[in-house]
Amino acid sequence: MFNLRGKVALITGGSRGIGRAIALRLAENGVDVVVNYVRHKKDAEDTAALVEKAGASCLVVKANVAKEEDVHAMFGELENRFGRLDFLVSNAASGVLKPAMELTERHWNWAMDINARALLSLVQHGVRMMQSGSRVMAVSSLGSVRAIENYTTVGASKAALESLVRHLAVELGPKGIMVNTISAGAVDTDALKHFPNRDQILETALSRTPLGRLTTPEDVANIALFLCSDLATMIQGQVITVDGGYAIRG
């Protein structure tokens, strides 16, 4: 049921962290992978090498998912190389970490374009290569439903992302395309290093997680693999939280 050989996945922000973990987990189960990146070329190439070591093919594409022309060009490369798309993982994320009173219109638009609007653009381009049984997954965070210090633009954009997933699930469901959100708890990735209170976030998450450890990128990747499998054919428009129980502590 996890033999996905012959399938093709596009993972945005796939060069590091959660994106890399998803790329590798899918590759280990036979999926050929398109790794998208915008700045970290060496990391993307390292991920591609690991994907190919796992026995899958890999295409590395530089594209800013907030720019329509980049997304258009990326799908052109994907279609030329593979001619199909089975799994679309919208993982690329960015945002400015500032108090709400210090935010500008540019900060707001930047986070919304990359973290939310990009999913719509990706689906609009990708759906023509997707068949019944294809999957769309968006990676979100607990900040979509919780107030986190300095997380205003990112949290708001993740909430918009989750709402968009629900609307896409209704619209694409009749086509047999499953659309869901994976919401990760506190994961110690490079992105978290930009938080001035990183250590406090991790310590609090660890102390309040019933299972007694932090969420890893591999934990998130395991859920992505599950959602790609035949075990998940009746899961639609849902937010699956991967946090060891942290969110239930209030």
PDB file of C-alpha atoms in Angstrom:
ATOM      1  CA  MET A   1       0.000   0.000   0.000  1.00  0.00           C
ATOM      2  CA  PHE A   2       3.050   2.273   0.221  1.00  0.00           C
ATOM      3  CA  ASN A   3       4.423   1.147  -3.137  1.00  0.00           C
ATOM      4  CA  LEU A   4       4.080   4.382  -5.067  1.00  0.00           C
ATOM      5  CA  ARG A   5       6.489   3.563  -7.866  1.00  0.00           C
ATOM      6  CA  GLY A   6       5.875   5.536 -11.029  1.00  0.00           C
ATOM      7  CA  LYS A   7       4.236   8.447  -9.209  1.00  0.00           C
ATOM      8  CA  VAL A   8       5.613  12.008  -9.324  1.00  0.00           C
ATOM      9  CA  ALA A   9       5.659  14.565  -6.512  1.00  0.00           C
ATOM     10  CA  LEU A  10       6.376  18.290  -6.497  1.00  0.00           C
ATOM     11  CA  ILE A  11       7.561  19.606  -3.146  1.00  0.00           C
ATOM     12  CA  THR A  12       7.969  23.350  -2.799  1.00  0.00           C
ATOM     13  CA  GLY A  13      10.631  24.444  -0.331  1.00  0.00           C
ATOM     14  CA  GLY A  14      12.004  20.938  -0.694  1.00  0.00           C
ATOM     15  CA  SER A  15      15.677  21.643  -0.123  1.00  0.00           C
ATOM     16  CA  ARG A  16      15.756  21.506   3.686  1.00  0.00           C
ATOM     17  CA  GLY A  17      13.850  20.623   6.835  1.00  0.00           C
ATOM     18  CA  ILE A  18      10.325  19.279   6.450  1.00  0.00           C
ATOM     19  CA  GLY A  19      10.418  19.561   2.653  1.00  0.00           C
ATOM     20  CA  ARG A  20      13.566  17.469   2.420  1.00  0.00           C
ATOM     21  CA  ALA A  21      12.160  14.859   4.817  1.00  0.00           C
ATOM     22  CA  ILE A  22       8.996  14.516   2.712  1.00  0.00           C
ATOM     23  CA  ALA A  23      11.040  14.238  -0.481  1.00  0.00           C
ATOM     24  CA  LEU A  24      13.122  11.438   0.978  1.00  0.00           C
ATOM     25  CA  ARG A  25      10.196   9.528   2.476  1.00  0.00           C
ATOM     26  CA  LEU A  26       8.344   9.561  -0.829  1.00  0.00           C
ATOM     27  CA  ALA A  27      11.480   8.634  -2.771  1.00  0.00           C
ATOM     28  CA  GLU A  28      12.030   5.651  -0.471  1.00  0.00           C
ATOM     29  CA  ASN A  29       8.604   4.443  -1.581  1.00  0.00           C
ATOM     30  CA  GLY A  30       9.206   4.793  -5.296  1.00  0.00           C
ATOM     31  CA  VAL A  31       8.099   8.370  -6.002  1.00  0.00           C
ATOM     32  CA  ASP A  32      10.068  10.521  -8.434  1.00  0.00           C
ATOM     33  CA  VAL A  33      10.498  13.990  -6.964  1.00  0.00           C
ATOM     34  CA  VAL A  34      10.671  17.590  -8.122  1.00  0.00           C
ATOM     35  CA  VAL A  35      12.511  19.620  -5.476  1.00  0.00           C
ATOM     36  CA  ASN A  36      11.727  23.309  -5.616  1.00  0.00           C
ATOM     37  CA  TYR A  37      13.961  25.905  -3.972  1.00  0.00           C
ATOM     38  CA  VAL A  38      14.496  29.648  -4.227  1.00  0.00           C
ATOM     39  CA  ARG A  39      17.763  30.442  -2.384  1.00  0.00           C
ATOM     40  CA  HIS A  40      19.536  27.327  -1.105  1.00  0.00           C
ATOM     41  CA  LYS A  41      20.817  25.678  -4.278  1.00  0.00           C
ATOM     42  CA  LYS A  42      23.459  23.540  -2.546  1.00  0.00           C
ATOM     43  CA  ASP A  43      20.873  22.188  -0.092  1.00  0.00           C
ATOM     44  CA  ALA A  44      18.521  21.389  -2.986  1.00  0.00           C
ATOM     45  CA  GLU A  45      21.300  19.536  -4.798  1.00  0.00           C
ATOM     46  CA  ASP A  46      22.104  17.600  -1.622  1.00  0.00           C
ATOM     47  CA  THR A  47      18.450  16.627  -1.304  1.00  0.00           C
ATOM     48  CA  ALA A  48      18.402  15.513  -4.941  1.00  0.00           C
ATOM     49  CA  ALA A  49      21.443  13.330  -4.331  1.00  0.00           C
ATOM     50  CA  LEU A  50      19.691  11.654  -1.387  1.00  0.00           C
ATOM     51  CA  VAL A  51      16.518  11.148  -3.454  1.00  0.00           C
ATOM     52  CA  GLU A  52      18.515   9.490  -6.220  1.00  0.00           C
ATOM     53  CA  LYS A  53      20.393   7.366  -3.690  1.00  0.00           C
ATOM     54  CA  ALA A  54      16.989   6.083  -2.586  1.00  0.00           C
ATOM     55  CA  GLY A  55      16.399   4.932  -6.163  1.00  0.00           C
ATOM     56  CA  ALA A  56      14.102   7.692  -7.442  1.00  0.00           C
ATOM     57  CA  SER A  57      14.593  10.339 -10.102  1.00  0.00           C
ATOM     58  CA  CYS A  58      14.856  13.972  -9.057  1.00  0.00           C
ATOM     59  CA  LEU A  59      14.457  17.288 -10.832  1.00  0.00           C
ATOM     60  CA  VAL A  60      15.692  20.429  -9.048  1.00  0.00           C
ATOM     61  CA  VAL A  61      13.898  23.650 -10.008  1.00  0.00           C
ATOM     62  CA  LYS A  62      14.586  27.161  -8.763  1.00  0.00           C
ATOM     63  CA  ALA A  63      11.357  29.156  -8.501  1.00  0.00           C
ATOM     64  CA  ASN A  64       9.817  31.733  -6.211  1.00  0.00           C
ATOM     65  CA  VAL A  65       6.295  30.377  -5.685  1.00  0.00           C
ATOM     66  CA  ALA A  66       5.051  33.903  -4.978  1.00  0.00           C
ATOM     67  CA  LYS A  67       5.808  34.868  -8.601  1.00  0.00           C
ATOM     68  CA  GLU A  68       3.378  33.644 -11.227  1.00  0.00           C
ATOM     69  CA  GLU A  69       5.998  33.592 -13.977  1.00  0.00           C
ATOM     70  CA  ASP A  70       8.279  31.384 -11.873  1.00  0.00           C
ATOM     71  CA  VAL A  71       5.458  28.946 -11.128  1.00  0.00           C
ATOM     72  CA  HIS A  72       4.533  28.780 -14.817  1.00  0.00           C
ATOM     73  CA  ALA A  73       8.144  28.031 -15.792  1.00  0.00           C
ATOM     74  CA  MET A  74       8.500  25.417 -13.041  1.00  0.00           C
ATOM     75  CA  PHE A  75       5.486  23.468 -14.266  1.00  0.00           C
ATOM     76  CA  GLY A  76       6.850  23.649 -17.783  1.00  0.00           C
ATOM     77  CA  GLU A  77      10.030  21.932 -16.611  1.00  0.00           C
ATOM     78  CA  LEU A  78       8.039  19.383 -14.624  1.00  0.00           C
ATOM     79  CA  GLU A  79       5.839  18.513 -17.600  1.00  0.00           C
ATOM     80  CA  ASN A  80       8.802  18.207 -19.947  1.00  0.00           C
ATOM     81  CA  ARG A  81      10.606  15.849 -17.560  1.00  0.00           C
ATOM     82  CA  PHE A  82       7.784  13.697 -16.182  1.00  0.00           C
ATOM     83  CA  GLY A  83       4.553  14.568 -17.997  1.00  0.00           C
ATOM     84  CA  ARG A  84       2.423  13.946 -14.914  1.00  0.00           C
ATOM     85  CA  LEU A  85       1.864  15.059 -11.325  1.00  0.00           C
ATOM     86  CA  ASP A  86       0.422  12.828  -8.618  1.00  0.00           C
ATOM     87  CA  PHE A  87       1.385  14.556  -5.370  1.00  0.00           C
ATOM     88  CA  LEU A  88       1.622  18.305  -4.847  1.00  0.00           C
ATOM     89  CA  VAL A  89       3.108  19.398  -1.514  1.00  0.00           C
ATOM     90  CA  SER A  90       2.908  23.134  -0.797  1.00  0.00           C
ATOM     91  CA  ASN A  91       5.599  23.489   1.857  1.00  0.00           C
ATOM     92  CA  ALA A  92       7.523  26.673   1.001  1.00  0.00           C
ATOM     93  CA  ALA A  93       6.948  29.344   3.628  1.00  0.00           C
ATOM     94  CA  SER A  94       8.274  32.717   4.670  1.00  0.00           C
ATOM     95  CA  GLY A  95       7.315  35.747   6.721  1.00  0.00           C
ATOM     96  CA  VAL A  96       8.481  38.625   8.848  1.00  0.00           C
ATOM     97  CA  LEU A  97       8.654  38.056  12.597  1.00  0.00           C
ATOM     98  CA  LYS A  98       7.563  41.365  14.120  1.00  0.00           C
ATOM     99  CA  PRO A  99       4.923  42.682  16.532  1.00  0.00           C
ATOM    100  CA  ALA A 100       1.642  43.466  14.777  1.00  0.00           C
ATOM    101  CA  MET A 101       2.049  47.221  15.329  1.00  0.00           C
ATOM    102  CA  GLU A 102       5.318  47.191  13.371  1.00  0.00           C
ATOM    103  CA  LEU A 103       4.020  45.372  10.302  1.00  0.00           C
ATOM    104  CA  THR A 104       3.773  47.047   6.908  1.00  0.00           C
ATOM    105  CA  GLU A 105       1.673  46.283   3.849  1.00  0.00           C
ATOM    106  CA  ARG A 106       4.753  44.714   2.255  1.00  0.00           C
ATOM    107  CA  HIS A 107       5.226  42.363   5.223  1.00  0.00           C
ATOM    108  CA  TRP A 108       1.580  41.297   5.014  1.00  0.00           C
ATOM    109  CA  ASN A 109       1.566  40.740   1.264  1.00  0.00           C
ATOM    110  CA  TRP A 110       4.868  38.847   1.355  1.00  0.00           C
ATOM    111  CA  ALA A 111       3.572  36.278   3.859  1.00  0.00           C
ATOM    112  CA  MET A 112       0.168  35.927   2.203  1.00  0.00           C
ATOM    113  CA  ASP A 113       1.620  35.486  -1.281  1.00  0.00           C
ATOM    114  CA  ILE A 114       4.135  32.793  -0.316  1.00  0.00           C
ATOM    115  CA  ASN A 115       2.239  30.962   2.418  1.00  0.00           C
ATOM    116  CA  ALA A 116      -1.333  31.071   1.084  1.00  0.00           C
ATOM    117  CA  ARG A 117      -1.843  32.407  -2.437  1.00  0.00           C
ATOM    118  CA  ALA A 118       0.960  30.208  -3.781  1.00  0.00           C
ATOM    119  CA  LEU A 119      -1.122  27.100  -3.108  1.00  0.00           C
ATOM    120  CA  LEU A 120      -3.878  28.400  -5.372  1.00  0.00           C
ATOM    121  CA  SER A 121      -1.405  29.132  -8.151  1.00  0.00           C
ATOM    122  CA  LEU A 122       0.269  25.738  -7.760  1.00  0.00           C
ATOM    123  CA  VAL A 123      -3.032  23.893  -7.945  1.00  0.00           C
ATOM    124  CA  GLN A 124      -4.259  25.919 -10.927  1.00  0.00           C
ATOM    125  CA  HIS A 125      -1.108  24.999 -12.854  1.00  0.00           C
ATOM    126  CA  GLY A 126      -0.818  21.445 -11.590  1.00  0.00           C
ATOM    127  CA  VAL A 127      -4.384  20.178 -11.870  1.00  0.00           C
ATOM    128  CA  ARG A 128      -4.143  19.680 -15.638  1.00  0.00           C
ATOM    129  CA  MET A 129      -1.483  17.014 -15.018  1.00  0.00           C
ATOM    130  CA  MET A 130      -3.334  15.395 -12.128  1.00  0.00           C
ATOM    131  CA  GLN A 131      -5.724  12.459 -12.393  1.00  0.00           C
ATOM    132  CA  SER A 132      -8.300  10.949 -10.068  1.00  0.00           C
ATOM    133  CA  GLY A 133      -6.411   9.716  -7.017  1.00  0.00           C
ATOM    134  CA  SER A 134      -3.896  12.563  -6.998  1.00  0.00           C
ATOM    135  CA  ARG A 135      -3.202  14.383  -3.743  1.00  0.00           C
ATOM    136  CA  VAL A 136      -2.573  17.963  -2.684  1.00  0.00           C
ATOM    137  CA  MET A 137      -1.022  18.657   0.718  1.00  0.00           C
ATOM    138  CA  ALA A 138      -0.339  21.997   2.385  1.00  0.00           C
ATOM    139  CA  VAL A 139       2.049  22.252   5.320  1.00  0.00           C
ATOM    140  CA  SER A 140       0.748  24.537   8.065  1.00  0.00           C
ATOM    141  CA  SER A 141       1.528  25.226  11.724  1.00  0.00           C
ATOM    142  CA  LEU A 142      -0.218  25.668  15.062  1.00  0.00           C
ATOM    143  CA  GLY A 143       0.148  29.426  14.592  1.00  0.00           C
ATOM    144  CA  SER A 144      -2.877  29.247  12.296  1.00  0.00           C
ATOM    145  CA  VAL A 145      -5.139  28.846  15.344  1.00  0.00           C
ATOM    146  CA  ARG A 146      -2.949  30.167  18.175  1.00  0.00           C
ATOM    147  CA  ALA A 147      -1.512  33.586  18.923  1.00  0.00           C
ATOM    148  CA  ILE A 148       2.278  33.261  18.923  1.00  0.00           C
ATOM    149  CA  GLU A 149       4.593  36.152  19.720  1.00  0.00           C
ATOM    150  CA  ASN A 150       5.774  38.000  16.564  1.00  0.00           C
ATOM    151  CA  TYR A 151       3.947  35.456  14.357  1.00  0.00           C
ATOM    152  CA  THR A 152       1.105  37.683  13.152  1.00  0.00           C
ATOM    153  CA  THR A 153       1.633  37.625   9.382  1.00  0.00           C
ATOM    154  CA  VAL A 154       2.693  33.991   9.271  1.00  0.00           C
ATOM    155  CA  GLY A 155      -0.138  32.854  11.526  1.00  0.00           C
ATOM    156  CA  ALA A 156      -2.741  34.774   9.539  1.00  0.00           C
ATOM    157  CA  SER A 157      -1.401  33.421   6.254  1.00  0.00           C
ATOM    158  CA  LYS A 158      -1.430  29.851   7.583  1.00  0.00           C
ATOM    159  CA  ALA A 159      -5.057  30.310   8.650  1.00  0.00           C
ATOM    160  CA  ALA A 160      -5.834  31.499   5.119  1.00  0.00           C
ATOM    161  CA  LEU A 161      -3.955  28.482   3.755  1.00  0.00           C
ATOM    162  CA  GLU A 162      -6.077  26.068   5.780  1.00  0.00           C
ATOM    163  CA  SER A 163      -9.274  27.775   4.638  1.00  0.00           C
ATOM    164  CA  LEU A 164      -8.119  27.555   1.025  1.00  0.00           C
ATOM    165  CA  VAL A 165      -7.489  23.824   1.470  1.00  0.00           C
ATOM    166  CA  ARG A 166     -11.100  23.322   2.547  1.00  0.00           C
ATOM    167  CA  HIS A 167     -12.440  25.215  -0.459  1.00  0.00           C
ATOM    168  CA  LEU A 168     -10.146  23.336  -2.854  1.00  0.00           C
ATOM    169  CA  ALA A 169     -11.205  20.047  -1.287  1.00  0.00           C
ATOM    170  CA  VAL A 170     -14.836  20.780  -2.147  1.00  0.00           C
ATOM    171  CA  GLU A 171     -14.039  21.923  -5.685  1.00  0.00           C
ATOM    172  CA  LEU A 172     -11.552  19.186  -6.566  1.00  0.00           C
ATOM    173  CA  GLY A 173     -13.253  16.333  -4.742  1.00  0.00           C
ATOM    174  CA  PRO A 174     -15.533  15.482  -7.703  1.00  0.00           C
ATOM    175  CA  LYS A 175     -12.368  15.073  -9.800  1.00  0.00           C
ATOM    176  CA  GLY A 176     -11.081  12.488  -7.315  1.00  0.00           C
ATOM    177  CA  ILE A 177      -8.289  14.772  -6.083  1.00  0.00           C
ATOM    178  CA  MET A 178      -7.745  14.736  -2.328  1.00  0.00           C
ATOM    179  CA  VAL A 179      -6.679  17.990  -0.626  1.00  0.00           C
ATOM    180  CA  ASN A 180      -5.565  18.164   3.017  1.00  0.00           C
ATOM    181  CA  THR A 181      -3.406  20.115   5.462  1.00  0.00           C
ATOM    182  CA  ILE A 182      -0.593  18.786   7.618  1.00  0.00           C
ATOM    183  CA  SER A 183      -0.137  21.029  10.663  1.00  0.00           C
ATOM    184  CA  ALA A 184       3.182  20.551  12.415  1.00  0.00           C
ATOM    185  CA  GLY A 185       3.991  21.308  16.020  1.00  0.00           C
ATOM    186  CA  ALA A 186       7.280  22.901  17.086  1.00  0.00           C
ATOM    187  CA  VAL A 187       9.891  21.416  14.753  1.00  0.00           C
ATOM    188  CA  ASP A 188      13.544  22.366  15.229  1.00  0.00           C
ATOM    189  CA  THR A 189      14.388  23.329  11.645  1.00  0.00           C
ATOM    190  CA  ASP A 190      16.499  26.127  10.170  1.00  0.00           C
ATOM    191  CA  ALA A 191      13.349  28.254   9.902  1.00  0.00           C
ATOM    192  CA  LEU A 192      12.968  28.270  13.684  1.00  0.00           C
ATOM    193  CA  LYS A 193      16.435  29.774  14.053  1.00  0.00           C
ATOM    194  CA  HIS A 194      14.960  33.099  12.896  1.00  0.00           C
ATOM    195  CA  PHE A 195      12.797  33.292  16.016  1.00  0.00           C
ATOM    196  CA  PRO A 196      14.455  35.438  18.716  1.00  0.00           C
ATOM    197  CA  ASN A 197      12.817  33.244  21.382  1.00  0.00           C
ATOM    198  CA  ARG A 198      13.655  29.933  19.679  1.00  0.00           C
ATOM    199  CA  ASP A 199      15.019  28.256  22.813  1.00  0.00           C
ATOM    200  CA  GLN A 200      11.949  29.231  24.824  1.00  0.00           C
ATOM    201  CA  ILE A 201       9.619  27.909  22.112  1.00  0.00           C
ATOM    202  CA  LEU A 202      11.365  24.548  22.037  1.00  0.00           C
ATOM    203  CA  GLU A 203      11.590  24.243  25.822  1.00  0.00           C
ATOM    204  CA  THR A 204       7.901  25.081  26.252  1.00  0.00           C
ATOM    205  CA  ALA A 205       6.852  22.675  23.508  1.00  0.00           C
ATOM    206  CA  LEU A 206       8.925  19.870  24.971  1.00  0.00           C
ATOM    207  CA  SER A 207       7.594  20.375  28.492  1.00  0.00           C
ATOM    208  CA  ARG A 208       3.971  20.484  27.292  1.00  0.00           C
ATOM    209  CA  THR A 209       4.070  17.595  24.818  1.00  0.00           C
ATOM    210  CA  PRO A 210       2.428  14.481  26.316  1.00  0.00           C
ATOM    211  CA  LEU A 211       4.609  12.140  24.254  1.00  0.00           C
ATOM    212  CA  GLY A 212       7.720  13.743  25.732  1.00  0.00           C
ATOM    213  CA  ARG A 213       9.660  14.764  22.630  1.00  0.00           C
ATOM    214  CA  LEU A 214       9.635  17.386  19.895  1.00  0.00           C
ATOM    215  CA  THR A 215       8.119  16.769  16.486  1.00  0.00           C
ATOM    216  CA  THR A 216      10.714  15.946  13.823  1.00  0.00           C
ATOM    217  CA  PRO A 217      10.626  16.552  10.069  1.00  0.00           C
ATOM    218  CA  GLU A 218      10.424  12.777   9.671  1.00  0.00           C
ATOM    219  CA  ASP A 219       7.232  12.688  11.756  1.00  0.00           C
ATOM    220  CA  VAL A 220       5.652  15.136   9.320  1.00  0.00           C
ATOM    221  CA  ALA A 221       6.976  13.174   6.340  1.00  0.00           C
ATOM    222  CA  ASN A 222       5.340  10.005   7.657  1.00  0.00           C
ATOM    223  CA  ILE A 223       1.940  11.705   7.576  1.00  0.00           C
ATOM    224  CA  ALA A 224       2.610  12.932   4.041  1.00  0.00           C
ATOM    225  CA  LEU A 225       3.369   9.340   3.009  1.00  0.00           C
ATOM    226  CA  PHE A 226       0.153   8.159   4.665  1.00  0.00           C
ATOM    227  CA  LEU A 227      -1.878  10.805   2.824  1.00  0.00           C
ATOM    228  CA  CYS A 228      -0.332   9.660  -0.462  1.00  0.00           C
ATOM    229  CA  SER A 229      -1.320   6.050   0.171  1.00  0.00           C
ATOM    230  CA  ASP A 230      -4.512   4.106  -0.450  1.00  0.00           C
ATOM    231  CA  LEU A 231      -5.144   4.216   3.294  1.00  0.00           C
ATOM    232  CA  ALA A 232      -6.175   7.871   3.012  1.00  0.00           C
ATOM    233  CA  THR A 233      -8.698   7.759   0.183  1.00  0.00           C
ATOM    234  CA  MET A 234     -11.561   9.103   2.343  1.00  0.00           C
ATOM    235  CA  ILE A 235      -9.662  11.922   4.066  1.00  0.00           C
ATOM    236  CA  GLN A 236     -10.627  15.222   2.450  1.00  0.00           C
ATOM    237  CA  GLY A 237     -10.345  18.856   3.487  1.00  0.00           C
ATOM    238  CA  GLN A 238      -8.910  18.017   6.894  1.00  0.00           C
ATOM    239  CA  VAL A 239      -6.137  19.413   9.084  1.00  0.00           C
ATOM    240  CA  ILE A 240      -4.008  16.576  10.445  1.00  0.00           C
ATOM    241  CA  THR A 241      -1.968  17.809  13.404  1.00  0.00           C
ATOM    242  CA  VAL A 242       1.420  16.222  14.063  1.00  0.00           C
ATOM    243  CA  ASP A 243       2.636  17.469  17.438  1.00  0.00           C
ATOM    244  CA  GLY A 244       2.713  14.633  19.969  1.00  0.00           C
ATOM    245  CA  GLY A 245      -0.328  16.083  21.699  1.00  0.00           C
ATOM    246  CA  TYR A 246       1.078  19.565  22.337  1.00  0.00           C
ATOM    247  CA  ALA A 247      -1.994  21.361  20.935  1.00  0.00           C
ATOM    248  CA  ILE A 248      -4.423  19.638  23.302  1.00  0.00           C
ATOM    249  CA  ARG A 249      -2.744  21.211  26.335  1.00  0.00           C
ATOM    250  CA  GLY A 250      -4.423  24.575  25.680  1.00  0.00           C
TER     251      GLY A 250
END
